[in-house]
């Protein structure tokens, strides 16, 4: 399909392991966003990119979290030394315009992370 | 206190009812206001988008923004069972760094 694709859809890992979550945005979309959504809550901003440049990472909880988008398309969110409090739905979104413009965000179906 | 407050519901209404969903916010810098709809196990989808104060209508949906009161609303007329979903308000000062409410669960009974 032509939507935002995320993988894996479900990830169960043990505390202390590293995980990598992948996002493939809609083709041609300039900006890419990572949000985290806890159960019963709205998405919470983590970070965003214009093309390959990370514009804002103020929402990343701590230095165990990092994200990259090396070629301006696919992005990876990496969580090192996972902790139980990292368990959540991680959502990727993309938008046609740059991060300076406000336009429709297209969300993927998310990656559900469970840390045991 | 959260920047955006939204009653989580659930809100249960009969088919055909008028639904009113609301959010309040504290950051006076917000000037872009959105409503996203989220079906179970799906990602949020943009429903309505408003810049600054005023009303916007799209079919059965009307979005209102009152910046002086820091209050936004979404009205759904002639509600249908297919409207059953979680409705998330979202807002930003600039760009798509959105601050979301917690979402209101709506159930429309046939």
Coordinates of C-alpha atoms in Angstrom, one line a residue:
Chain A
X1 CA 0.0 0.0 0.0
X2 CA 0.9 3.7 -0.2
X3 CA 0.7 4.4 3.5
X4 CA 3.3 4.7 6.3
X5 CA 4.7 1.3 7.0
X6 CA 6.2 0.3 10.4
X7 CA 8.0 -2.9 11.4
X8 CA 7.9 -4.9 13.5
X9 CA 4.2 -4.6 14.4
X10 CA 4.9 -6.3 17.7
X11 CA 8.1 -6.7 19.6
X12 CA 8.6 -8.4 22.9
X13 CA 12.1 -8.1 24.4
X14 CA 13.8 -8.7 27.7
X15 CA 14.9 -5.8 29.9
X16 CA 18.4 -4.7 28.9
X17 CA 18.2 -5.7 25.3
X18 CA 18.4 -3.2 22.4
X19 CA 15.6 -2.8 19.9
X20 CA 15.3 -1.1 16.6
X21 CA 12.0 0.1 15.1
X22 CA 11.7 0.9 11.5
X23 CA 9.5 3.3 9.6
X24 CA 9.0 3.6 5.9
X25 CA 7.2 6.9 5.2
X26 CA 4.9 7.7 2.3
X27 CA 7.0 8.2 -0.9
X28 CA 8.0 11.8 -1.4
X29 CA 7.1 13.0 2.1
X30 CA 9.7 15.5 3.3
X31 CA 9.2 15.3 7.1
X32 CA 9.1 12.2 9.3
X33 CA 8.0 12.1 13.0
X34 CA 8.2 9.7 15.8
X35 CA 5.5 9.7 18.5
X36 CA 5.0 7.4 21.5
X37 CA 1.5 6.4 22.6
X38 CA 0.8 4.9 26.0
X39 CA -2.5 3.0 26.5
X40 CA -5.4 5.4 26.9
X41 CA -3.3 8.4 26.1
X42 CA -2.7 10.5 23.0
X43 CA 0.6 10.3 21.0
X44 CA 3.5 12.1 22.6
X45 CA 6.2 13.8 20.4
X46 CA 9.6 12.2 20.4
X47 CA 11.6 13.6 17.4
X48 CA 11.3 14.7 13.8
X49 CA 13.3 14.9 10.6
X50 CA 13.3 17.1 7.5
X51 CA 14.8 14.8 4.8
X52 CA 17.8 13.3 6.6
X53 CA 18.3 16.2 9.1
X54 CA 17.0 15.6 12.6
X55 CA 15.4 19.0 13.4
X56 CA 14.2 18.4 17.0
X57 CA 14.8 15.6 19.4
X58 CA 13.6 17.3 22.5
X59 CA 10.9 14.7 23.1
X60 CA 13.4 11.8 23.4
X61 CA 13.1 10.7 27.1
X62 CA 16.8 10.1 27.6
X63 CA 20.0 9.2 25.9
X64 CA 19.0 5.5 25.5
X65 CA 16.7 6.7 22.7
X66 CA 18.1 7.7 19.3
X67 CA 16.8 8.0 15.8
X68 CA 18.2 8.4 12.3
X69 CA 17.0 8.9 8.7
X70 CA 20.3 8.6 6.8
X71 CA 19.0 8.8 3.2
X72 CA 16.0 11.0 3.9
X73 CA 13.5 8.1 3.6
X74 CA 13.4 5.2 5.9
X75 CA 14.0 6.0 9.6
X76 CA 15.0 3.8 12.5
X77 CA 14.2 4.5 16.2
X78 CA 16.7 2.7 18.5
X79 CA 16.2 2.1 22.2
X80 CA 19.3 0.8 24.0
X81 CA 19.2 -1.2 27.2
X82 CA 15.4 -1.3 27.3
X83 CA 13.5 -0.9 30.5
X84 CA 9.9 -1.9 31.4
X85 CA 8.8 1.8 31.3
X86 CA 9.7 1.8 27.6
X87 CA 6.7 -0.4 26.8
X88 CA 4.3 1.5 24.6
X89 CA 3.1 1.9 21.0
X90 CA 5.7 3.7 18.9
X91 CA 4.1 5.5 16.0
X92 CA 5.7 7.0 13.0
X93 CA 4.1 9.7 10.9
X94 CA 5.1 11.5 7.7
X95 CA 4.0 14.7 6.1
X96 CA 4.4 16.2 2.6
X97 CA 5.7 19.6 3.8
X98 CA 8.7 20.4 6.0
X99 CA 8.6 20.5 9.8
X100 CA 8.0 24.3 9.6
X101 CA 4.6 23.8 8.0
X102 CA 1.5 22.5 9.7
X103 CA -0.2 19.9 7.5
X104 CA -1.8 16.6 7.7
X105 CA 0.2 13.9 9.4
X106 CA -0.2 10.4 8.1
X107 CA 0.4 7.9 10.9
X108 CA 1.5 4.3 10.5
X109 CA -0.2 1.5 12.5
X110 CA 2.6 1.5 15.0
X111 CA 5.1 -0.9 16.6
X112 CA 3.9 -2.3 19.9
X113 CA 6.9 -2.7 22.2
X114 CA 6.7 -4.9 25.3
X115 CA 9.7 -5.1 27.6
X116 CA 9.6 -7.9 30.1
Chain B
X1 CA -1.1 20.0 34.8
X2 CA -1.1 18.8 31.2
X3 CA -0.8 21.3 28.3
X4 CA -4.0 19.8 26.8
X5 CA -6.8 18.4 28.8
X6 CA -9.5 16.1 27.3
X7 CA -12.1 14.1 29.0
X8 CA -11.4 10.4 28.2
X9 CA -15.1 9.3 28.3
X10 CA -16.3 6.9 27.3
X11 CA -19.2 8.9 25.7
X12 CA -22.1 6.7 24.7
X13 CA -24.9 8.1 22.5
X14 CA -27.8 6.8 20.4
X15 CA -27.6 6.9 16.6
X16 CA -28.6 10.2 15.3
X17 CA -27.6 12.2 18.3
X18 CA -25.5 15.4 18.2
X19 CA -22.1 14.8 19.8
X20 CA -20.0 17.4 21.5
X21 CA -16.3 16.8 22.2
X22 CA -14.0 19.3 23.9
X23 CA -10.5 20.1 24.9
X24 CA -8.9 22.9 26.9
X25 CA -5.3 24.0 26.7
X26 CA -3.0 26.2 28.6
X27 CA -0.4 27.3 26.1
X28 CA -1.4 30.6 24.5
X29 CA 1.1 30.1 21.7
X30 CA -1.0 27.3 20.1
X31 CA -2.5 28.5 16.9
X32 CA -3.1 25.3 14.9
X33 CA -5.8 23.1 16.1
X34 CA -6.7 19.6 14.8
X35 CA -9.0 16.7 15.5
X36 CA -7.8 13.2 14.7
X37 CA -10.0 10.1 14.7
X38 CA -8.5 6.8 15.8
X39 CA -10.2 3.5 15.2
X40 CA -9.2 0.5 17.3
X41 CA -5.8 -0.8 16.5
X42 CA -5.2 1.8 13.8
X43 CA -3.2 5.0 13.6
X44 CA -4.8 8.4 14.1
X45 CA -6.3 10.0 10.9
X46 CA -6.8 13.8 10.5
X47 CA -10.5 14.7 10.6
X48 CA -10.5 18.5 10.9
X49 CA -7.9 21.3 10.9
X50 CA -8.4 24.9 12.0
X51 CA -6.0 27.8 12.1
X52 CA -6.6 30.3 14.9
X53 CA -10.1 31.1 16.2
X54 CA -13.4 30.5 14.4
X55 CA -15.5 27.7 13.1
X56 CA -15.0 25.2 10.3
X57 CA -17.6 22.9 8.9
X58 CA -17.1 19.7 6.9
X59 CA -20.2 17.6 6.3
X60 CA -21.5 16.4 9.6
X61 CA -18.5 17.7 11.5
X62 CA -18.0 21.2 12.9
X63 CA -14.8 22.4 14.6
X64 CA -14.8 25.5 16.8
X65 CA -11.9 27.3 18.4
X66 CA -12.1 29.9 21.1
X67 CA -8.6 31.1 21.7
X68 CA -9.7 33.7 24.3
X69 CA -11.0 30.8 26.5
X70 CA -8.4 28.3 25.3
X71 CA -11.2 25.9 24.4
X72 CA -11.8 23.8 21.3
X73 CA -14.8 21.7 20.3
X74 CA -15.8 19.2 17.7
X75 CA -19.5 18.6 17.0
X76 CA -20.8 15.6 15.1
X77 CA -24.3 15.8 13.8
X78 CA -26.5 12.8 13.0
X79 CA -24.0 10.5 14.6
X80 CA -23.6 7.0 13.1
X81 CA -22.3 3.7 14.5
X82 CA -19.3 4.1 12.1
X83 CA -18.3 7.3 14.1
X84 CA -17.5 5.1 17.1
X85 CA -13.8 5.7 17.7
X86 CA -11.4 7.6 19.9
X87 CA -11.3 11.3 19.0
X88 CA -8.0 13.1 19.8
X89 CA -7.6 16.9 19.8
X90 CA -4.1 18.1 18.8
X91 CA -2.5 21.5 18.6
X92 CA 0.7 23.2 17.8
X93 CA 2.4 26.6 17.9
X94 CA 4.2 25.9 14.7
X95 CA 4.6 23.0 12.4
X96 CA 3.7 19.5 13.1
X97 CA 5.2 19.2 16.6
X98 CA 1.8 18.4 17.9
X99 CA 0.6 18.2 21.5
X100 CA -2.3 15.7 21.8
X101 CA -5.1 15.3 24.3
X102 CA -5.6 11.9 25.9
X103 CA -8.5 11.2 23.5
X104 CA -12.3 10.7 24.1
X105 CA -13.8 7.3 23.4
X106 CA -17.1 7.7 21.5
X107 CA -19.6 4.9 21.2
X108 CA -22.6 5.4 18.9
X109 CA -25.3 2.8 19.5
X110 CA -27.6 1.7 16.7

